[in-house]
mmCIF file of C-alpha atoms in Angstrom:
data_model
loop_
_atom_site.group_PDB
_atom_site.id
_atom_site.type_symbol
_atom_site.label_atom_id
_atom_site.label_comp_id
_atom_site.label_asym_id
_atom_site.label_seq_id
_atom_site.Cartn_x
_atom_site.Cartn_y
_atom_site.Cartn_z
ATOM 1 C CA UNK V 1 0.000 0.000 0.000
ATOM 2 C CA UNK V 2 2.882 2.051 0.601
ATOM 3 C CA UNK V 3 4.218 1.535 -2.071
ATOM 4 C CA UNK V 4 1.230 2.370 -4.336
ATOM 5 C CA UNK V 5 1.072 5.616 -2.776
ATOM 6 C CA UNK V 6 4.612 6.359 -3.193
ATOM 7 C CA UNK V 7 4.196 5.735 -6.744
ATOM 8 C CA UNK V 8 1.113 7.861 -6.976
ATOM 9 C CA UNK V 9 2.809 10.734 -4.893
ATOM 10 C CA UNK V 10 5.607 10.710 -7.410
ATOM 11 C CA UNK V 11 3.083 10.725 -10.784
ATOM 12 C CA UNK V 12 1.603 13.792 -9.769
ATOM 13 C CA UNK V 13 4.454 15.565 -8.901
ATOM 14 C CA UNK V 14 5.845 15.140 -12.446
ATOM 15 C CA UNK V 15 2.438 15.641 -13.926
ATOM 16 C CA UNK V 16 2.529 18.941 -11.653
ATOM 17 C CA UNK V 17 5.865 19.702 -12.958
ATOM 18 C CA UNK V 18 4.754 18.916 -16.705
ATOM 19 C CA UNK V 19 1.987 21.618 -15.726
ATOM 20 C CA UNK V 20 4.366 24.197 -14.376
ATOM 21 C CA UNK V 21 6.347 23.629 -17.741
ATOM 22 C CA UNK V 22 3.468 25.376 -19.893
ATOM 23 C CA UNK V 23 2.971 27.826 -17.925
ATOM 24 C CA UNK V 24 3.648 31.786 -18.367
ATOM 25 C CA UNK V 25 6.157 32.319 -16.061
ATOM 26 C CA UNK V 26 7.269 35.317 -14.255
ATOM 27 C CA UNK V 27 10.051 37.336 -16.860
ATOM 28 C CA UNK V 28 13.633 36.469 -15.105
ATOM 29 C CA UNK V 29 16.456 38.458 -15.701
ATOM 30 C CA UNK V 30 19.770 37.746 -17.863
ATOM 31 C CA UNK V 31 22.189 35.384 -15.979
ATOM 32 C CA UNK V 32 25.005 37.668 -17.428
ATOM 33 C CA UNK V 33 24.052 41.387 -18.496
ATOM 34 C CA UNK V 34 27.710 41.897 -19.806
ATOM 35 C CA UNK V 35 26.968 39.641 -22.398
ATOM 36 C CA UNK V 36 25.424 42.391 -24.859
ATOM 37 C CA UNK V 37 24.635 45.816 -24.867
ATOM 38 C CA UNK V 38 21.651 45.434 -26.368
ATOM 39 C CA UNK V 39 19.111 43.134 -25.994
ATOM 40 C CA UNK V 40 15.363 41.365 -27.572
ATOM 41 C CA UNK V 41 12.422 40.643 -25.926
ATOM 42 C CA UNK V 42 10.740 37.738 -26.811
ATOM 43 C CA UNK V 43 7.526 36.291 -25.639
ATOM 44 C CA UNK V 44 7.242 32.247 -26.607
ATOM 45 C CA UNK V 45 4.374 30.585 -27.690
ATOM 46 C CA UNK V 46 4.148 28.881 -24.486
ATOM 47 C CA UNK V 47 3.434 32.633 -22.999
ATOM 48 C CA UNK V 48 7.030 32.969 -21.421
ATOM 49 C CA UNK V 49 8.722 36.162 -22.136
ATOM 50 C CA UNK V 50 12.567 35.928 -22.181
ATOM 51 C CA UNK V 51 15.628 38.732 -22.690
ATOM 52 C CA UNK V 52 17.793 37.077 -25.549
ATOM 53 C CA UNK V 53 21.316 39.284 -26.159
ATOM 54 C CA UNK V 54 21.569 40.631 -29.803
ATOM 55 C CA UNK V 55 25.666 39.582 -30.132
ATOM 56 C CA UNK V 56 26.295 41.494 -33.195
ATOM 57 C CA UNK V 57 24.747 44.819 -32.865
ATOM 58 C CA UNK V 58 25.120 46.834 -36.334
ATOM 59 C CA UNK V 59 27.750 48.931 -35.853
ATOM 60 C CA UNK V 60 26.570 53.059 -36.228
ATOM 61 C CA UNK V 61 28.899 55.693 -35.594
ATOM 62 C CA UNK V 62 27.141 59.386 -35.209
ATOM 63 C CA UNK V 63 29.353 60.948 -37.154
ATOM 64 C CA UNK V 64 28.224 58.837 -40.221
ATOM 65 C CA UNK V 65 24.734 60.121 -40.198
ATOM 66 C CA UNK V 66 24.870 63.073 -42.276
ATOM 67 C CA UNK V 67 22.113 65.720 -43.178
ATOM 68 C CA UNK V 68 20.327 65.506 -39.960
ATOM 69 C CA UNK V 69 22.403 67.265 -37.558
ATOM 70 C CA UNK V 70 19.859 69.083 -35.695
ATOM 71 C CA UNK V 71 17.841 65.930 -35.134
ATOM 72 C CA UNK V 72 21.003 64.019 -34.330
ATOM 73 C CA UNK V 73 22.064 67.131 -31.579
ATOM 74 C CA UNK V 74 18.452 66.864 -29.683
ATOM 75 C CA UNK V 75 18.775 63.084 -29.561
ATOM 76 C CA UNK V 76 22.630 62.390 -28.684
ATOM 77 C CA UNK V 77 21.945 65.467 -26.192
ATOM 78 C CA UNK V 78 19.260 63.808 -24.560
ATOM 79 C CA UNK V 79 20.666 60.589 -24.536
ATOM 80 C CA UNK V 80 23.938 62.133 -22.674
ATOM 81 C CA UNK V 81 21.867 63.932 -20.116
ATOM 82 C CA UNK V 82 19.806 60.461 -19.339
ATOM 83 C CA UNK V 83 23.668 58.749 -18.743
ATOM 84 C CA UNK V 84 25.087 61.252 -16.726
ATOM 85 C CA UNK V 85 21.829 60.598 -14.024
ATOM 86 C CA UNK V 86 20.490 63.861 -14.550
ATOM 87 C CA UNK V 87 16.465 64.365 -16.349
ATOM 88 C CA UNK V 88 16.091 63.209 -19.571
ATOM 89 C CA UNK V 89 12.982 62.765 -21.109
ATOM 90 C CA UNK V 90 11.194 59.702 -23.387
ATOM 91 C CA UNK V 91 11.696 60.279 -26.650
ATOM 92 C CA UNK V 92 9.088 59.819 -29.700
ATOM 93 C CA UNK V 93 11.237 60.187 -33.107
ATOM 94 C CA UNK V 94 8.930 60.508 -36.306
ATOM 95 C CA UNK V 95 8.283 61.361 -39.787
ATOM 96 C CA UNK V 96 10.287 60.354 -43.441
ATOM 97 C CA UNK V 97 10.769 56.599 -44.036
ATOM 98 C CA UNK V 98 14.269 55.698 -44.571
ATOM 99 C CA UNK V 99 15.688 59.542 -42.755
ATOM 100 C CA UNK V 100 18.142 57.792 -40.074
ATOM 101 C CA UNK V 101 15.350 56.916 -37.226
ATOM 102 C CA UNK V 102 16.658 54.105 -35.963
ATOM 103 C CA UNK V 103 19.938 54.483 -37.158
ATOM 104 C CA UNK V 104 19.898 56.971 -34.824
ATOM 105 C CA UNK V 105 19.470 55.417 -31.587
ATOM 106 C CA UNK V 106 21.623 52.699 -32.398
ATOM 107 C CA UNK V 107 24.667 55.400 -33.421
ATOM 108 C CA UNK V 108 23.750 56.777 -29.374
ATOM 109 C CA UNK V 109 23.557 53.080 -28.162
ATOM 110 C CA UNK V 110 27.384 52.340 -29.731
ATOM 111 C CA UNK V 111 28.479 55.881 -28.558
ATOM 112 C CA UNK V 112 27.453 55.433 -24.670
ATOM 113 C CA UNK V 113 27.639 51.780 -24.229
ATOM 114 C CA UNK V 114 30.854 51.990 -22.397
ATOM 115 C CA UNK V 115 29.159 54.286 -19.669
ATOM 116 C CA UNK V 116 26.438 51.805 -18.864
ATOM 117 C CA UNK V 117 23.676 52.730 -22.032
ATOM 118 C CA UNK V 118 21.670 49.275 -22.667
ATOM 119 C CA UNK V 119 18.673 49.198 -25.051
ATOM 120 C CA UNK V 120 16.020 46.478 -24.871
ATOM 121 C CA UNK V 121 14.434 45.640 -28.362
ATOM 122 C CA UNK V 122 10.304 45.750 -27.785
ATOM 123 C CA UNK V 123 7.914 45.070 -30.272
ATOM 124 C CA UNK V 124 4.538 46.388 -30.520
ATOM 125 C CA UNK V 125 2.650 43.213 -30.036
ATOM 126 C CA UNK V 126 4.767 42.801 -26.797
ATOM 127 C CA UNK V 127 4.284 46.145 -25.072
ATOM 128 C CA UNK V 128 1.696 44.813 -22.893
ATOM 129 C CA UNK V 129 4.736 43.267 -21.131
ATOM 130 C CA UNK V 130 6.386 46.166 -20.710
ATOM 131 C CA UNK V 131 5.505 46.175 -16.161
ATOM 132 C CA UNK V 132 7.275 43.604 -16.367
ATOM 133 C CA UNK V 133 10.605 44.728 -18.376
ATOM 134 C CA UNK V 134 10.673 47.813 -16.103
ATOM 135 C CA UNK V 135 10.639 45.730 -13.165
ATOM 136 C CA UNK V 136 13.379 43.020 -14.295
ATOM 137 C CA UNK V 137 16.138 46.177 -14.772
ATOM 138 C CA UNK V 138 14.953 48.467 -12.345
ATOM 139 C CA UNK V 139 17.190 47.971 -9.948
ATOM 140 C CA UNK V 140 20.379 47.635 -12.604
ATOM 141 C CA UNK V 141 23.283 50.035 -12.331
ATOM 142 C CA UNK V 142 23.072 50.314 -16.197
ATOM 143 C CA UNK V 143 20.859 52.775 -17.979
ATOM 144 C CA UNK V 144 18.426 51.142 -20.813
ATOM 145 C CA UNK V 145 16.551 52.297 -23.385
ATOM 146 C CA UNK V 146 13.174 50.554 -23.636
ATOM 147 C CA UNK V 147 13.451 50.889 -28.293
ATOM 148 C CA UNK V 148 10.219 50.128 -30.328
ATOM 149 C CA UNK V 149 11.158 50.915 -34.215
ATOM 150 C CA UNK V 150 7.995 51.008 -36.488
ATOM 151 C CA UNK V 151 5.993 52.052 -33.916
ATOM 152 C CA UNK V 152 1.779 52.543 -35.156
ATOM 153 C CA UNK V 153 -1.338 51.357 -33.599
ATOM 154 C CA UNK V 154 -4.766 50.157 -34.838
ATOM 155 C CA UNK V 155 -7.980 50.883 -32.523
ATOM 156 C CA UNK V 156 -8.166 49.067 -30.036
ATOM 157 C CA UNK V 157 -4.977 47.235 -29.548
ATOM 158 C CA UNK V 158 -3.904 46.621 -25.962
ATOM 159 C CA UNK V 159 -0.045 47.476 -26.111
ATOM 160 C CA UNK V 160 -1.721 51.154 -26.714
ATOM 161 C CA UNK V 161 -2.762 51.594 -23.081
ATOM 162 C CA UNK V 162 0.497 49.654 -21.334
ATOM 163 C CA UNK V 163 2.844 52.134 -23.571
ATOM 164 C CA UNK V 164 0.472 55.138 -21.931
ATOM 165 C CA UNK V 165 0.500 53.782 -18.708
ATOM 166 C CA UNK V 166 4.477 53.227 -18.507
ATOM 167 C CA UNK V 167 4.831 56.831 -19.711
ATOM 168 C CA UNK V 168 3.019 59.162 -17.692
ATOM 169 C CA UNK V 169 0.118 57.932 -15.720
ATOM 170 C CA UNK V 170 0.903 55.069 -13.584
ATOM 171 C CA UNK V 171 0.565 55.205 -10.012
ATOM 172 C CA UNK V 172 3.846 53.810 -10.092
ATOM 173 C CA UNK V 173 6.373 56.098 -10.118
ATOM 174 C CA UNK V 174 8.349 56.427 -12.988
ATOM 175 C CA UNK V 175 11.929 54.420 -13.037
ATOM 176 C CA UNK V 176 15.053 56.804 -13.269
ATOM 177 C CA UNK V 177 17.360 54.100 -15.387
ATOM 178 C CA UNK V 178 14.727 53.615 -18.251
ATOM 179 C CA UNK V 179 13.521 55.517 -21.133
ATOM 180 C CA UNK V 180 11.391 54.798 -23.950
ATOM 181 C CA UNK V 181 12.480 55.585 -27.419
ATOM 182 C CA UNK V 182 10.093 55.204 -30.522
ATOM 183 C CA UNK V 183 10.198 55.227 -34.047
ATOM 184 C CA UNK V 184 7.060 56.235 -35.712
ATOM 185 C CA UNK V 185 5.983 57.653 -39.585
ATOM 186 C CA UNK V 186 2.449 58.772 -37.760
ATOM 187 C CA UNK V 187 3.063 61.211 -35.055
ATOM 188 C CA UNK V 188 -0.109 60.766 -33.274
ATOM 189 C CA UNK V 189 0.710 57.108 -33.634
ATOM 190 C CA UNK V 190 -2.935 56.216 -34.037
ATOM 191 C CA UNK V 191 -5.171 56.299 -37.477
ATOM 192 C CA UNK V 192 -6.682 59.582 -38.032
ATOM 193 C CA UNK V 193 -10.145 59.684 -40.255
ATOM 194 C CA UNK V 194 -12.142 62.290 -41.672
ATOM 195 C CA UNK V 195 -14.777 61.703 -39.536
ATOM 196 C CA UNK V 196 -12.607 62.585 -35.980
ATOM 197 C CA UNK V 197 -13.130 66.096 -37.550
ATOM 198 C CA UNK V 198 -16.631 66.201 -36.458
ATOM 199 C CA UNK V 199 -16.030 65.943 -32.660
ATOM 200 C CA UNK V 200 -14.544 69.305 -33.409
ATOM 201 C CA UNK V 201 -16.224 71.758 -31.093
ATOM 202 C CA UNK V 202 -16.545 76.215 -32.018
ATOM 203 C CA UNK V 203 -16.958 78.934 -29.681
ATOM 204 C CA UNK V 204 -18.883 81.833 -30.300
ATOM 205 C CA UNK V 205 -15.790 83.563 -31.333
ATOM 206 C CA UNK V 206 -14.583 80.818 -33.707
ATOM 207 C CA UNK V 207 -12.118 79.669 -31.188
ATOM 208 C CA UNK V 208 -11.623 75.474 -32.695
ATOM 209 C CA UNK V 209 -11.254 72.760 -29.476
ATOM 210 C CA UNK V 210 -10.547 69.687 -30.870
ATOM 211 C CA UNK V 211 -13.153 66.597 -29.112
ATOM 212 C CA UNK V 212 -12.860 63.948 -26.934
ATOM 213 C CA UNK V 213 -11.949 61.455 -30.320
ATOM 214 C CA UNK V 214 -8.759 63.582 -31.184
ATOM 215 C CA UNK V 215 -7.685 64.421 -27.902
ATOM 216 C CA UNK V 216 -7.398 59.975 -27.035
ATOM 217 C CA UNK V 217 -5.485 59.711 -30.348
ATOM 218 C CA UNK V 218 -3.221 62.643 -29.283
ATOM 219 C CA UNK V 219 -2.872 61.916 -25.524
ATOM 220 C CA UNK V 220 -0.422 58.890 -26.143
ATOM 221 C CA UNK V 221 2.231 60.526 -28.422
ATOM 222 C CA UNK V 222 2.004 64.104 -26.198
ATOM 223 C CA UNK V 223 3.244 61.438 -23.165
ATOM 224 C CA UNK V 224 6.852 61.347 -25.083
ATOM 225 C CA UNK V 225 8.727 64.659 -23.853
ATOM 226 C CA UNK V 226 10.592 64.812 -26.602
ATOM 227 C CA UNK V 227 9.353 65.108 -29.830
ATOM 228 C CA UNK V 228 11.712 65.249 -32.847
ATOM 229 C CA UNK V 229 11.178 65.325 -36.716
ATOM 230 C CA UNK V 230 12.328 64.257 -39.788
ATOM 231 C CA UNK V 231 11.875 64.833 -43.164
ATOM 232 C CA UNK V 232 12.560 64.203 -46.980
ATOM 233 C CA UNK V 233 15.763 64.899 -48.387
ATOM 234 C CA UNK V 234 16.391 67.069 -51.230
ATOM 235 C CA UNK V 235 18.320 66.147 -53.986
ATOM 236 C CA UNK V 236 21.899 67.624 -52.881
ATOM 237 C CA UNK V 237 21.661 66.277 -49.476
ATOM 238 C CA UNK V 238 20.741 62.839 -50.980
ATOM 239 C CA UNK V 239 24.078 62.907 -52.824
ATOM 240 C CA UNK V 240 25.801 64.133 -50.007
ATOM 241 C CA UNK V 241 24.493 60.535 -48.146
ATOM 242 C CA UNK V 242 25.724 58.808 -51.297
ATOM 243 C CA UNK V 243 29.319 60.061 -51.040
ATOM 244 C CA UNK V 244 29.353 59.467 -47.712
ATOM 245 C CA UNK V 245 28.359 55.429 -47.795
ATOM 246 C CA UNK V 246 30.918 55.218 -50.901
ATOM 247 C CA UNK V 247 33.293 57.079 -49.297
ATOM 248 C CA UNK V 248 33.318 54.581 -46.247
ATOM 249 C CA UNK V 249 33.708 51.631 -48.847
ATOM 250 C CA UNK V 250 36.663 53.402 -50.180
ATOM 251 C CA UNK V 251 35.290 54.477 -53.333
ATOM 252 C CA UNK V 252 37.990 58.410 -54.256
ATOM 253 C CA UNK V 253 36.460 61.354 -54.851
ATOM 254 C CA UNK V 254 36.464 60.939 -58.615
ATOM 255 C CA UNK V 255 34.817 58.265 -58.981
ATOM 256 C CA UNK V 256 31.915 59.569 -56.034
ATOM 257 C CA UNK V 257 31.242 62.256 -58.498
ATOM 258 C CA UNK V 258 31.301 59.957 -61.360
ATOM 259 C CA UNK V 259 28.530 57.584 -59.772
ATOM 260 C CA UNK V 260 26.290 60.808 -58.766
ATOM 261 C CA UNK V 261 23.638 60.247 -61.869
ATOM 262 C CA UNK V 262 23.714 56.409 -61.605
ATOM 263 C CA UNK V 263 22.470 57.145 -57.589
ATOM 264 C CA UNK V 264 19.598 59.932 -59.200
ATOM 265 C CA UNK V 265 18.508 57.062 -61.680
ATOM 266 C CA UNK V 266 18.387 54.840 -58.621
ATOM 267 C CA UNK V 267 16.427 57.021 -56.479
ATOM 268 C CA UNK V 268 13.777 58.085 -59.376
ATOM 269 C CA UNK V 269 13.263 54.324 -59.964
ATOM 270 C CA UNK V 270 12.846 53.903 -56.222
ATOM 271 C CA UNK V 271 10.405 57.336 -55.641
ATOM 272 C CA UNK V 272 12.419 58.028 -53.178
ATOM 273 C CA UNK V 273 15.271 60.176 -51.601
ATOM 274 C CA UNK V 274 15.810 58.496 -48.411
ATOM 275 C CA UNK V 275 19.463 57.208 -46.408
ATOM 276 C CA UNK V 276 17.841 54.169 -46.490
ATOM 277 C CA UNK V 277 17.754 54.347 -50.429
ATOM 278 C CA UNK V 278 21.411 55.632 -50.722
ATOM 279 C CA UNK V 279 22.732 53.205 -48.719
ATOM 280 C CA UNK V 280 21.151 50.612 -50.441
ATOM 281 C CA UNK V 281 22.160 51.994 -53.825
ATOM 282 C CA UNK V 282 26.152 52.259 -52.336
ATOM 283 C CA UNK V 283 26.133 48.454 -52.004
ATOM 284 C CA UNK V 284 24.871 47.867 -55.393
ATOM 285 C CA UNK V 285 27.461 50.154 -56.419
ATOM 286 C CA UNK V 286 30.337 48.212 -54.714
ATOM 287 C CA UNK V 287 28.803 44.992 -55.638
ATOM 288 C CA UNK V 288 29.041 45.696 -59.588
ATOM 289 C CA UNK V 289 32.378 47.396 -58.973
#
């Protein structure tokens, strides 16, 4: 008889463990946070969210971003400010496709890393989890950026309230080694249709108060403190990104200004003047050459 119970004590502790197994469980941290500076959150199909090291980070020196310096100034600025412990704020980075958004925060990732910067890789779908991030590295001596690139909602969608909570609005308060950086092409973030005009409200003195509709699709990306633009390039300082990535192949002068209406062809055939596109038409370039 004892036996028998033994046995039966021991099947349901492994079917317990087998249980335990498919569970969501609690986020843990890294065993080793030296192992990367920046890391990828990942939630499993079996609901368990995990922090996987990126080992080869693409490498992204500021001085290689040309033609935005004023955006690259606000953002390295900030950045510095949030490393050195003093107030920094959360930074929303929108506008052109292809301008040097996320090129960006990786060239300010590369250029503090070795005074603690971290950045944690978050995709939309996964910003529901983003409690629990905070909490895994909020007691770190490093400082991390909490990066979403591409970042848009639908209505509806539920990693639109966690991202507004974690901002601004939590009873929590907010944690002093984490900031939230976010790539966007909408500013507001959220779909705007003609028919949000009509919440649209007029004084008697044609004063214009926008309604409850636009002030929800607003409220989110007003949350980032930092707001900075970008926009299409013109022609010249599309070339000037052209010499730059062929210069850093080792392409001479000559031959830069020699390849300067092959890159206009490629753009027009593209409809676009982007870094994005002149970087991708430098590598075609060294390719064929």
């Amino acid at each position: 008889m004892n036996e028998k119970f033994e046995h039966l004590i021991e099947r349901a502790e492994q079917l317990i463990a087998r249980i335990e197994s498919i569970l969501p469980q609690p986020l843990q941290a890294p065993a080793d946070w030296d192992a990367a500076i920046a890391w990828r959150y990942r939630r499993r199909s079996s609901g368990h969210g995990t922090l996987e090291p990126v080992r080869h980070v693409a490498p992204m020196p500021l001085d290689a971003l040309k033609e935005i310096d004023v955006q690259k100034e606000k953002i390295e600025r900030n950045t510095r400010q949030f490393v050195e412990g003093k107030p920094a704020n959360n930074v929303l980075l929108t506008g052109a496709r292809g301008t040097g958004k996320s090129s960006l925060v990786r060239a300010c990732l590369q250029a503090y890393a070795p005074q603690g910067l971290r950045l944690i890789e978050v995709d939309k779908a996964d910003l529901t989890d983003l409690p629990d991030i905070v909490e895994v590295v909020a007691n770190r001596p490093e400082k991390f950026i909490v990066f979403s690139d591409d970042l848009s909602f639908d209505e509806g969608e539920p990693g639109y309230k966690a991202l507004k909570s974690i901002l601004d609005g939590s009873v929590a308060a907010s944690t002093p080694n984490v900031l939230i950086y976010a790539t966007s092409n909408r500013r507001h973030l959220l779909p705007e249709y003609m028919k949000d005009n009509l919440s649209y409200t007029h004084t008697d003195d044609g004063e214009v108060h926008p309604g409850e509709v636009i002030e929800e699709k607003i409220s989110l990306s007003e949350r980032f403190g930092l707001w900075v633009s970008f926009y299409p390039f013109s022609q010249a300082e599309y070339l000037a990104i052209v010499g730059q990535w062929l210069s850093s192949f080792g392409v001479d002068k000559a031959a830069i200004e020699a390849a300067r209406p092959e890159a206009l062809v490629w753009a027009l055939e593209r409809g676009s003047r982007s870094g994005r596109v002149a970087y991708q038409f430098a590598r075609d370039y060294m390719g064929r050459a």
